[in-house]
Short mmCIF file of C-alpha atoms and ligand atoms in Angstrom, two decimals:
data_model
loop_
_atom_site.label_atom_id
_atom_site.label_comp_id
_atom_site.label_asym_id
_atom_site.label_seq_id
_atom_site.Cartn_x
_atom_site.Cartn_y
_atom_site.Cartn_z
CA MET A 28 -23.11 0.50 -16.57
CA GLN A 29 -19.91 -1.47 -16.36
CA LEU A 30 -20.99 -4.90 -15.27
CA PRO A 31 -18.12 -7.12 -14.25
CA ASP A 32 -16.99 -8.76 -17.45
CA PRO A 33 -16.31 -12.45 -16.77
CA SER A 34 -13.96 -12.59 -19.74
CA SER A 35 -11.95 -9.61 -18.53
CA THR A 36 -8.43 -10.36 -17.47
CA ARG A 37 -8.35 -7.16 -15.48
CA HIS A 38 -8.49 -7.88 -11.79
CA PRO A 39 -7.36 -5.78 -8.86
CA GLY A 40 -4.18 -7.39 -7.64
CA PRO A 41 -3.24 -7.96 -4.04
CA ALA A 42 -2.70 -4.71 -2.19
CA PRO A 43 -0.85 -3.73 0.99
CA TYR A 44 -4.23 -2.91 2.53
CA LEU A 45 -7.67 -4.48 2.85
CA ARG A 46 -10.32 -2.93 0.66
CA ILE A 47 -13.33 -2.19 2.86
CA ALA A 48 -16.30 -0.81 0.93
CA THR A 49 -18.54 1.21 3.22
CA GLU A 50 -21.83 2.01 1.43
CA GLU A 51 -22.99 -1.33 0.14
CA ALA A 52 -26.68 -2.12 -0.16
CA PHE A 53 -28.89 -5.14 0.49
CA ALA A 54 -32.63 -5.83 0.52
CA PRO A 55 -34.35 -8.70 2.34
CA PRO A 56 -36.95 -10.25 -0.03
CA GLU A 57 -39.58 -9.58 2.63
CA MET A 58 -38.93 -5.84 2.34
CA LEU A 59 -39.56 -6.00 -1.39
CA GLU A 60 -42.92 -7.61 -0.65
CA ILE A 61 -43.78 -4.67 1.61
CA TYR A 62 -42.64 -2.31 -1.16
CA ARG A 63 -44.87 -4.13 -3.67
CA ARG A 64 -47.83 -3.65 -1.35
CA ILE A 65 -47.04 0.07 -0.96
CA LEU A 66 -46.58 0.51 -4.71
CA SER A 67 -49.94 -1.09 -5.46
CA GLY A 68 -51.78 1.15 -2.99
CA ALA A 69 -53.17 4.67 -3.35
CA ASN A 70 -51.18 7.95 -3.03
CA VAL A 71 -47.78 6.40 -3.65
CA ASP A 72 -44.92 8.85 -3.11
CA PRO A 73 -43.78 9.82 -6.65
CA GLY A 74 -40.09 9.66 -5.77
CA PHE A 75 -40.45 6.17 -4.31
CA ARG A 76 -42.42 5.00 -7.36
CA GLY A 77 -39.78 6.51 -9.65
CA LEU A 78 -36.96 4.75 -7.80
CA MET A 79 -37.94 1.38 -6.37
CA GLY A 80 -40.97 1.10 -8.66
CA PHE A 81 -38.47 1.23 -11.52
CA TYR A 82 -35.91 -1.23 -10.16
CA MET A 83 -38.57 -3.72 -9.07
CA SER A 84 -40.33 -3.85 -12.44
CA SER A 85 -37.88 -2.88 -15.20
CA PRO A 86 -36.68 -5.66 -17.53
CA SER A 87 -33.47 -3.66 -18.17
CA GLU A 88 -30.16 -5.40 -17.54
CA ARG A 89 -29.24 -2.81 -14.92
CA ALA A 90 -32.45 -3.28 -12.91
CA GLN A 91 -32.37 -7.08 -13.13
CA HIS A 92 -28.73 -7.18 -12.04
CA ILE A 93 -29.40 -4.83 -9.12
CA MET A 94 -32.41 -6.82 -7.87
CA ARG A 95 -30.43 -10.06 -8.04
CA CYS A 96 -27.49 -8.59 -6.13
CA LEU A 97 -29.55 -6.75 -3.50
CA THR A 98 -31.23 -9.94 -2.34
CA ASP A 99 -28.13 -12.14 -2.21
CA MET A 100 -26.12 -12.25 1.02
CA ASP A 101 -23.95 -15.23 0.18
CA ALA A 102 -22.33 -16.75 -2.91
CA LEU A 103 -23.20 -14.17 -5.59
CA ARG A 104 -22.29 -11.18 -3.43
CA LEU A 105 -19.05 -12.80 -2.28
CA LYS A 106 -18.14 -13.66 -5.87
CA HIS A 107 -18.69 -10.06 -6.97
CA MET A 108 -16.60 -8.86 -4.04
CA ASP A 109 -13.82 -11.28 -5.01
CA ASP A 110 -14.01 -10.15 -8.65
CA CYS A 111 -13.57 -6.55 -7.53
CA GLY A 112 -10.95 -7.26 -4.88
CA VAL A 113 -13.28 -6.02 -2.13
CA ASP A 114 -12.33 -7.76 1.11
CA MET A 115 -15.23 -6.50 3.14
CA GLN A 116 -18.57 -4.76 2.67
CA VAL A 117 -20.16 -2.54 5.29
CA LEU A 118 -23.82 -3.21 4.53
CA ALA A 119 -26.83 -0.94 4.83
CA LEU A 120 -30.50 -1.64 4.14
CA THR A 121 -31.10 -0.19 0.69
CA SER A 122 -32.78 3.19 0.37
CA PRO A 123 -35.47 4.11 1.37
CA GLY A 124 -35.32 1.22 3.84
CA VAL A 125 -38.23 1.36 6.26
CA GLN A 126 -38.67 5.12 5.91
CA VAL A 127 -41.41 4.81 3.28
CA MET A 128 -43.50 2.47 5.48
CA ASP A 129 -46.22 3.33 7.98
CA LYS A 130 -44.90 3.81 11.50
CA ALA A 131 -45.80 0.42 12.99
CA THR A 132 -44.52 -1.54 9.97
CA ALA A 133 -41.34 0.56 9.90
CA VAL A 134 -40.54 -0.06 13.56
CA SER A 135 -41.11 -3.81 13.33
CA PHE A 136 -39.39 -4.25 9.98
CA ALA A 137 -36.29 -2.32 11.07
CA ARG A 138 -35.79 -5.01 13.74
CA ILE A 139 -36.35 -7.82 11.22
CA ALA A 140 -33.90 -6.25 8.76
CA ASN A 141 -31.27 -5.81 11.45
CA ASP A 142 -31.63 -9.44 12.57
CA TYR A 143 -31.41 -10.54 8.93
CA LEU A 144 -28.22 -8.53 8.46
CA ALA A 145 -26.73 -9.77 11.75
CA ASP A 146 -27.32 -13.37 10.54
CA ALA A 147 -25.46 -12.67 7.30
CA ILE A 148 -22.59 -11.13 9.25
CA ARG A 149 -22.51 -14.23 11.47
CA ARG A 150 -22.25 -16.43 8.37
CA HIS A 151 -19.44 -14.30 6.87
CA PRO A 152 -17.81 -12.44 9.73
CA THR A 153 -14.63 -11.58 7.85
CA ARG A 154 -16.51 -10.32 4.78
CA PHE A 155 -19.43 -8.30 6.15
CA ALA A 156 -20.04 -5.59 8.71
CA GLY A 157 -23.26 -3.62 8.98
CA MET A 158 -25.23 -0.56 9.93
CA ILE A 159 -28.34 -0.44 12.07
CA ALA A 160 -31.55 0.49 10.22
CA VAL A 161 -34.01 2.58 12.23
CA ALA A 162 -37.50 4.04 11.77
CA PRO A 163 -37.29 7.82 12.30
CA GLN A 164 -41.12 7.77 12.24
CA ASP A 165 -40.82 6.70 15.90
CA PRO A 166 -37.75 8.41 17.37
CA GLN A 167 -37.99 6.62 20.74
CA ALA A 168 -38.21 3.21 19.05
CA ALA A 169 -35.30 4.22 16.81
CA ALA A 170 -33.23 5.10 19.88
CA LYS A 171 -34.01 1.67 21.37
CA GLU A 172 -33.06 -0.06 18.16
CA ILE A 173 -29.72 1.77 18.13
CA GLU A 174 -29.12 0.46 21.65
CA ARG A 175 -30.09 -3.08 20.60
CA GLY A 176 -28.01 -2.92 17.42
CA VAL A 177 -24.88 -1.84 19.27
CA SER A 178 -25.19 -3.97 22.40
CA GLN A 179 -26.74 -7.16 20.96
CA LEU A 180 -26.02 -7.24 17.23
CA GLY A 181 -22.50 -5.85 17.28
CA MET A 182 -23.15 -3.11 14.73
CA ASN A 183 -21.60 0.27 15.42
CA ALA A 184 -23.18 2.69 12.96
CA VAL A 185 -26.70 3.71 11.96
CA VAL A 186 -28.09 4.25 8.46
CA ILE A 187 -30.78 6.84 7.80
CA ASN A 188 -31.94 7.35 4.22
CA SER A 189 -32.28 11.13 4.27
CA HIS A 190 -35.79 12.58 4.63
CA THR A 191 -38.60 10.54 6.15
CA GLN A 192 -41.78 11.22 4.18
CA GLY A 193 -40.66 14.81 3.62
CA GLU A 194 -39.44 15.43 7.17
CA TYR A 195 -35.86 16.26 8.14
CA LEU A 196 -33.82 15.32 11.20
CA SER A 197 -33.20 19.03 11.83
CA ASP A 198 -36.67 18.99 13.46
CA THR A 199 -36.16 18.65 17.22
CA LYS A 200 -38.80 15.92 17.36
CA PHE A 201 -36.14 13.56 15.94
CA TRP A 202 -33.36 14.48 18.33
CA ASP A 203 -33.74 11.41 20.57
CA ILE A 204 -32.14 9.59 17.64
CA PHE A 205 -29.09 11.88 17.82
CA ALA A 206 -28.92 11.48 21.59
CA ALA A 207 -28.87 7.67 21.25
CA ALA A 208 -26.31 7.71 18.42
CA GLU A 209 -24.05 10.01 20.42
CA ALA A 210 -24.46 8.00 23.64
CA HIS A 211 -23.54 4.76 21.83
CA ASP A 212 -20.74 6.39 19.86
CA ALA A 213 -22.47 5.24 16.66
CA PRO A 214 -22.03 7.51 13.63
CA ILE A 215 -25.09 8.06 11.42
CA TYR A 216 -24.63 7.38 7.72
CA LEU A 217 -26.98 9.90 6.11
CA HIS A 218 -27.64 8.08 2.85
CA PRO A 219 -29.71 9.50 -0.04
CA ASN A 220 -33.41 8.89 -0.51
CA SER A 221 -35.56 9.70 -3.54
CA LEU A 222 -36.73 13.31 -3.66
CA PRO A 223 -39.72 14.29 -1.52
CA PRO A 224 -42.85 15.56 -3.32
CA GLY A 225 -41.88 19.22 -2.82
CA MET A 226 -38.64 18.77 -4.80
CA TYR A 227 -39.45 16.03 -7.27
CA GLU A 228 -40.97 17.62 -10.39
CA PRO A 229 -38.27 19.96 -11.72
CA PHE A 230 -35.64 17.25 -11.26
CA MET A 231 -37.77 14.39 -12.63
CA GLU A 232 -38.86 16.16 -15.80
CA ALA A 233 -35.19 16.47 -16.75
CA GLY A 234 -34.36 12.94 -15.59
CA LEU A 235 -32.09 14.34 -12.89
CA ASP A 236 -33.93 13.22 -9.75
CA GLY A 237 -31.87 10.11 -9.05
CA ALA A 238 -28.29 9.30 -8.18
CA ILE A 239 -27.08 11.48 -11.07
CA TYR A 240 -27.86 14.70 -9.14
CA GLY A 241 -31.13 14.85 -7.14
CA PHE A 242 -29.91 12.45 -4.45
CA GLY A 243 -26.84 14.54 -3.77
CA VAL A 244 -28.75 17.83 -3.69
CA GLU A 245 -31.36 16.52 -1.26
CA THR A 246 -28.95 14.69 1.05
CA GLY A 247 -26.55 17.64 1.07
CA LEU A 248 -29.48 19.87 1.98
CA HIS A 249 -30.38 17.48 4.79
CA ALA A 250 -26.85 17.52 6.20
CA LEU A 251 -26.78 21.32 6.03
CA ARG A 252 -30.14 21.55 7.78
CA ILE A 253 -28.68 19.39 10.58
CA ILE A 254 -25.66 21.68 10.85
CA THR A 255 -27.56 24.99 10.77
CA ALA A 256 -30.20 23.74 13.22
CA GLY A 257 -27.43 23.51 15.81
CA VAL A 258 -27.48 19.72 16.17
CA PHE A 259 -23.70 19.54 16.67
CA ASP A 260 -23.78 22.31 19.26
CA ARG A 261 -26.32 20.24 21.18
CA PHE A 262 -24.56 16.88 20.48
CA PRO A 263 -20.87 17.75 20.05
CA LYS A 264 -19.69 14.13 19.87
CA LEU A 265 -22.25 13.10 17.25
CA ARG A 266 -20.76 12.07 13.90
CA LEU A 267 -22.34 11.90 10.47
CA ILE A 268 -21.08 9.97 7.48
CA LEU A 269 -21.93 11.33 4.04
CA GLY A 270 -21.44 9.38 0.82
CA HIS A 271 -20.77 10.60 -2.70
CA MET A 272 -17.83 12.81 -1.74
CA GLY A 273 -19.75 14.35 1.13
CA GLU A 274 -22.59 15.13 -1.30
CA ALA A 275 -20.29 17.91 -2.60
CA LEU A 276 -20.40 19.89 0.65
CA PRO A 277 -16.60 20.13 0.99
CA PHE A 278 -16.59 22.02 -2.30
CA TRP A 279 -19.22 24.41 -0.91
CA ALA A 280 -17.43 25.06 2.39
CA TYR A 281 -16.11 28.54 1.72
CA ARG A 282 -19.44 29.87 0.46
CA LEU A 283 -21.35 28.19 3.27
CA ASP A 284 -19.19 29.91 5.88
CA TYR A 285 -19.36 33.32 4.20
CA MET A 286 -23.10 33.28 3.56
CA HIS A 287 -23.99 31.72 6.90
CA ARG A 288 -22.11 34.51 8.65
CA ALA A 289 -23.81 37.16 6.47
CA THR A 290 -27.24 35.62 6.96
CA VAL A 291 -26.94 35.42 10.74
CA LYS A 292 -25.74 39.01 10.89
CA SER A 293 -28.60 40.37 8.79
CA GLN A 294 -31.17 38.48 10.92
CA ARG A 295 -32.92 37.55 7.72
CA TYR A 296 -34.36 34.21 8.89
CA ASP A 297 -35.45 33.05 12.34
CA SER A 298 -34.17 29.61 11.34
CA VAL A 299 -30.59 30.81 10.78
CA LYS A 300 -29.26 31.27 14.29
CA PRO A 301 -25.71 31.86 15.43
CA LEU A 302 -23.70 28.65 15.82
CA ARG A 303 -20.71 28.00 18.06
CA ARG A 304 -18.56 27.26 15.03
CA GLN A 305 -18.61 27.83 11.27
CA PRO A 306 -20.42 25.35 9.01
CA SER A 307 -17.07 24.16 7.64
CA ASP A 308 -15.85 23.41 11.19
CA TYR A 309 -18.69 20.91 11.66
CA LEU A 310 -17.87 19.38 8.29
CA ARG A 311 -14.26 18.91 9.37
CA GLU A 312 -14.88 17.83 12.95
CA ASN A 313 -18.21 15.96 12.98
CA VAL A 314 -18.40 14.49 9.47
CA TYR A 315 -16.75 11.61 7.63
CA ILE A 316 -17.22 11.21 3.91
CA THR A 317 -16.98 8.28 1.53
CA ASN A 318 -16.23 8.29 -2.18
CA SER A 319 -19.24 6.13 -3.05
CA GLY A 320 -20.01 6.56 -6.74
CA VAL A 321 -16.99 8.81 -7.30
CA ALA A 322 -13.85 6.92 -8.25
CA TRP A 323 -12.06 10.15 -9.04
CA GLU A 324 -8.62 10.93 -7.65
CA PRO A 325 -8.76 14.78 -7.74
CA ALA A 326 -12.02 14.85 -5.74
CA ILE A 327 -10.64 12.36 -3.21
CA LYS A 328 -7.43 14.33 -2.77
CA PHE A 329 -9.25 17.63 -2.40
CA SER A 330 -11.44 16.06 0.29
CA GLN A 331 -8.45 14.62 2.12
CA ASP A 332 -6.88 18.04 2.02
CA PHE A 333 -10.01 19.71 3.41
CA LEU A 334 -11.21 17.12 5.95
CA GLY A 335 -7.99 15.30 6.75
CA ALA A 336 -6.91 11.90 5.47
CA ASP A 337 -8.53 10.18 8.45
CA ARG A 338 -12.02 11.33 7.38
CA VAL A 339 -12.26 10.09 3.79
CA LEU A 340 -13.29 6.45 3.33
CA TYR A 341 -13.61 4.08 0.40
CA ALA A 342 -17.06 2.93 -0.79
CA MET A 343 -18.28 1.31 -4.01
CA ASP A 344 -22.09 1.68 -3.70
CA TYR A 345 -22.68 -1.92 -4.78
CA PRO A 346 -24.82 -2.95 -6.54
CA TYR A 347 -25.90 0.46 -7.90
CA GLN A 348 -22.33 1.09 -8.93
CA HIS A 349 -20.42 -2.09 -9.59
CA ALA A 350 -17.20 -1.66 -11.50
CA VAL A 351 -13.95 -3.51 -11.14
CA ASP A 352 -12.17 -0.82 -13.17
CA GLU A 353 -12.89 1.72 -10.46
CA VAL A 354 -11.03 -0.34 -7.88
CA ILE A 355 -8.06 -0.58 -10.23
CA ALA A 356 -8.14 3.19 -10.76
CA LEU A 357 -8.29 3.87 -7.02
CA ASP A 358 -5.45 1.42 -6.34
CA GLY A 359 -3.43 3.46 -8.82
CA MET A 360 -3.98 6.86 -7.17
CA THR A 361 -0.83 8.88 -6.64
CA MET A 362 -1.00 9.03 -2.89
CA SER A 363 1.28 8.07 -0.02
CA PRO A 364 0.94 4.42 1.05
CA GLU A 365 -0.14 5.60 4.52
CA HIS A 366 -2.99 7.71 3.18
CA LYS A 367 -4.08 5.01 0.76
CA LYS A 368 -4.29 2.47 3.56
CA ARG A 369 -6.34 4.87 5.65
CA PHE A 370 -8.66 5.44 2.71
CA PHE A 371 -9.23 1.77 1.89
CA GLN A 372 -8.94 0.14 5.30
CA THR A 373 -8.07 1.75 8.59
CA ASN A 374 -10.53 4.66 8.56
CA ALA A 375 -13.35 2.14 8.04
CA GLU A 376 -12.01 -0.09 10.83
CA THR A 377 -12.00 2.89 13.17
CA VAL A 378 -15.34 4.44 12.18
CA PHE A 379 -17.29 1.15 12.07
CA LYS A 380 -15.27 -0.48 14.91
CA ILE A 381 -14.45 -3.48 12.77
CA PRO A 382 -12.50 -5.99 14.87
CA PRO A 383 -9.06 -6.98 13.57
CA ARG A 384 -9.02 -10.27 11.66
C1 1DF B 6 -29.21 4.39 -6.70
C2 1DF B 6 -28.03 4.93 -6.19
C3 1DF B 6 -30.09 3.76 -5.82
C4 1DF B 6 -27.75 4.86 -4.86
C5 1DF B 6 -29.78 3.65 -4.46
O1 1DF B 6 -30.62 3.08 -3.57
C6 1DF B 6 -28.57 4.16 -3.98
C7 1DF B 6 -29.52 4.49 -8.10
C8 1DF B 6 -31.93 2.75 -3.97
O2 1DF B 6 -28.58 4.58 -8.92
O3 1DF B 6 -30.70 4.46 -8.46
O4 1DF B 6 -28.21 3.90 -2.73
N1 1DF B 6 -26.61 5.57 -4.40
O5 1DF B 6 -26.30 5.61 -3.19
O6 1DF B 6 -25.96 6.26 -5.23
MN1 MN B 7 -25.94 4.15 -1.91
#
C-alpha cells in the first residue's frame, strides 16, 4: 500500500474545483467492541471473520494504519485529507456496519452511529458530510431512521453494505427501505460487504474474496438483483450509488441487455420477468457510480461516456485506499475542465445535497 510519505514533496496543488471524496469510511470505537463480542462468539460468519477479524487483530502496517484512521474523526483524518488535497469526505459507517449484528443491536446501534457521525459533521461542517446507516434486518425501523437522518441530522444519502446475513434487497420484504429512500429523495450507496457463506470458499481459497475481486462480484450481483427484480419499475425515482467504477457493471451493459432479453423471451426462470426498460437503462437513469479504488483515467472516461458526466463521482475509499499519488493522477486526467469539476465536486454536491460553502 502507498501510505502517505511524510518526506514526499509531491502534493496535489490547488485546483479549480473542490475535491470531494464520496466513499470514505469511519468506525466508532463502540462498534469495534460489538464486533469483538461477535468475533468471540460461536458460528461467526466466515466472511466477517476474514475481513474485520483480520483488520482488528493483524499487526501488519496496513491493518494498524486502517484501524487508527477509521476511529479518528478529527486531527489525524483532517491531516490525511490535507496531505491528499481532499477538501471534503462524505463519510459512511465502515462495512459491514450494523448488518452483521442481531436485529435489536443493529437498530439501536445504527442510531448511535448516525448521531456520532452527525456530531463529527457539526465539528467540521466544511470538511465532512455523511450517509445514514440503517439496519435492513428491520425494514420499518430502517425507513424511520432514513426519515430521522434526513429531517433531523441533515444527511441526504443512505449506506447499505450489500447483503444482510446472506439476504438481498431484491426480496420484497426489504422494499419499505426503498420506499423511504425514494420518498426522502435519498440515494442508497450500495457498498460492498464480505462474501456471504454461499459464495465465500472458492474466492477465499484463492485469496480473492476481498476488495481485490470478491467485493465487486457480490455487490455487482446485488445491484443486478435489484434491477432484475423490478425495483426501479416500482420506485422509478429511487437512485443507487455504486462504488468501484459501478462494480464493473457499465462494462457488462451490452451483455446484460442481450441476455436479459433472451432469458425473458425463453421463459427460463420465473425470477426473470419482463422489465419496463433494459438493464442498461436503469444503470444510466437510476445509478450513479464512483471511482473508489480505481484511479484510472480510461475506466473513468468510459463510464462518463456510458452514464453521462453527471453520474460519475470521485471517491478515494479512505482509509482502505489512501494514496496521494492517485489524486495527482486524477488531477492530471485529460478531460475538459467542466467534466473534471463535475467529477471532483459538483456531482457530489448535487447527489449528497452538500450546501455551498
Ligand atoms: C476493504 C475495502 C475494506 C473496502 C472495506 O471495508 C472497504 C479492504 C471494510 O480492502 O479490505 O470498504 N472498499 O470499499 O474497497
Ligand atoms: Mn469502501
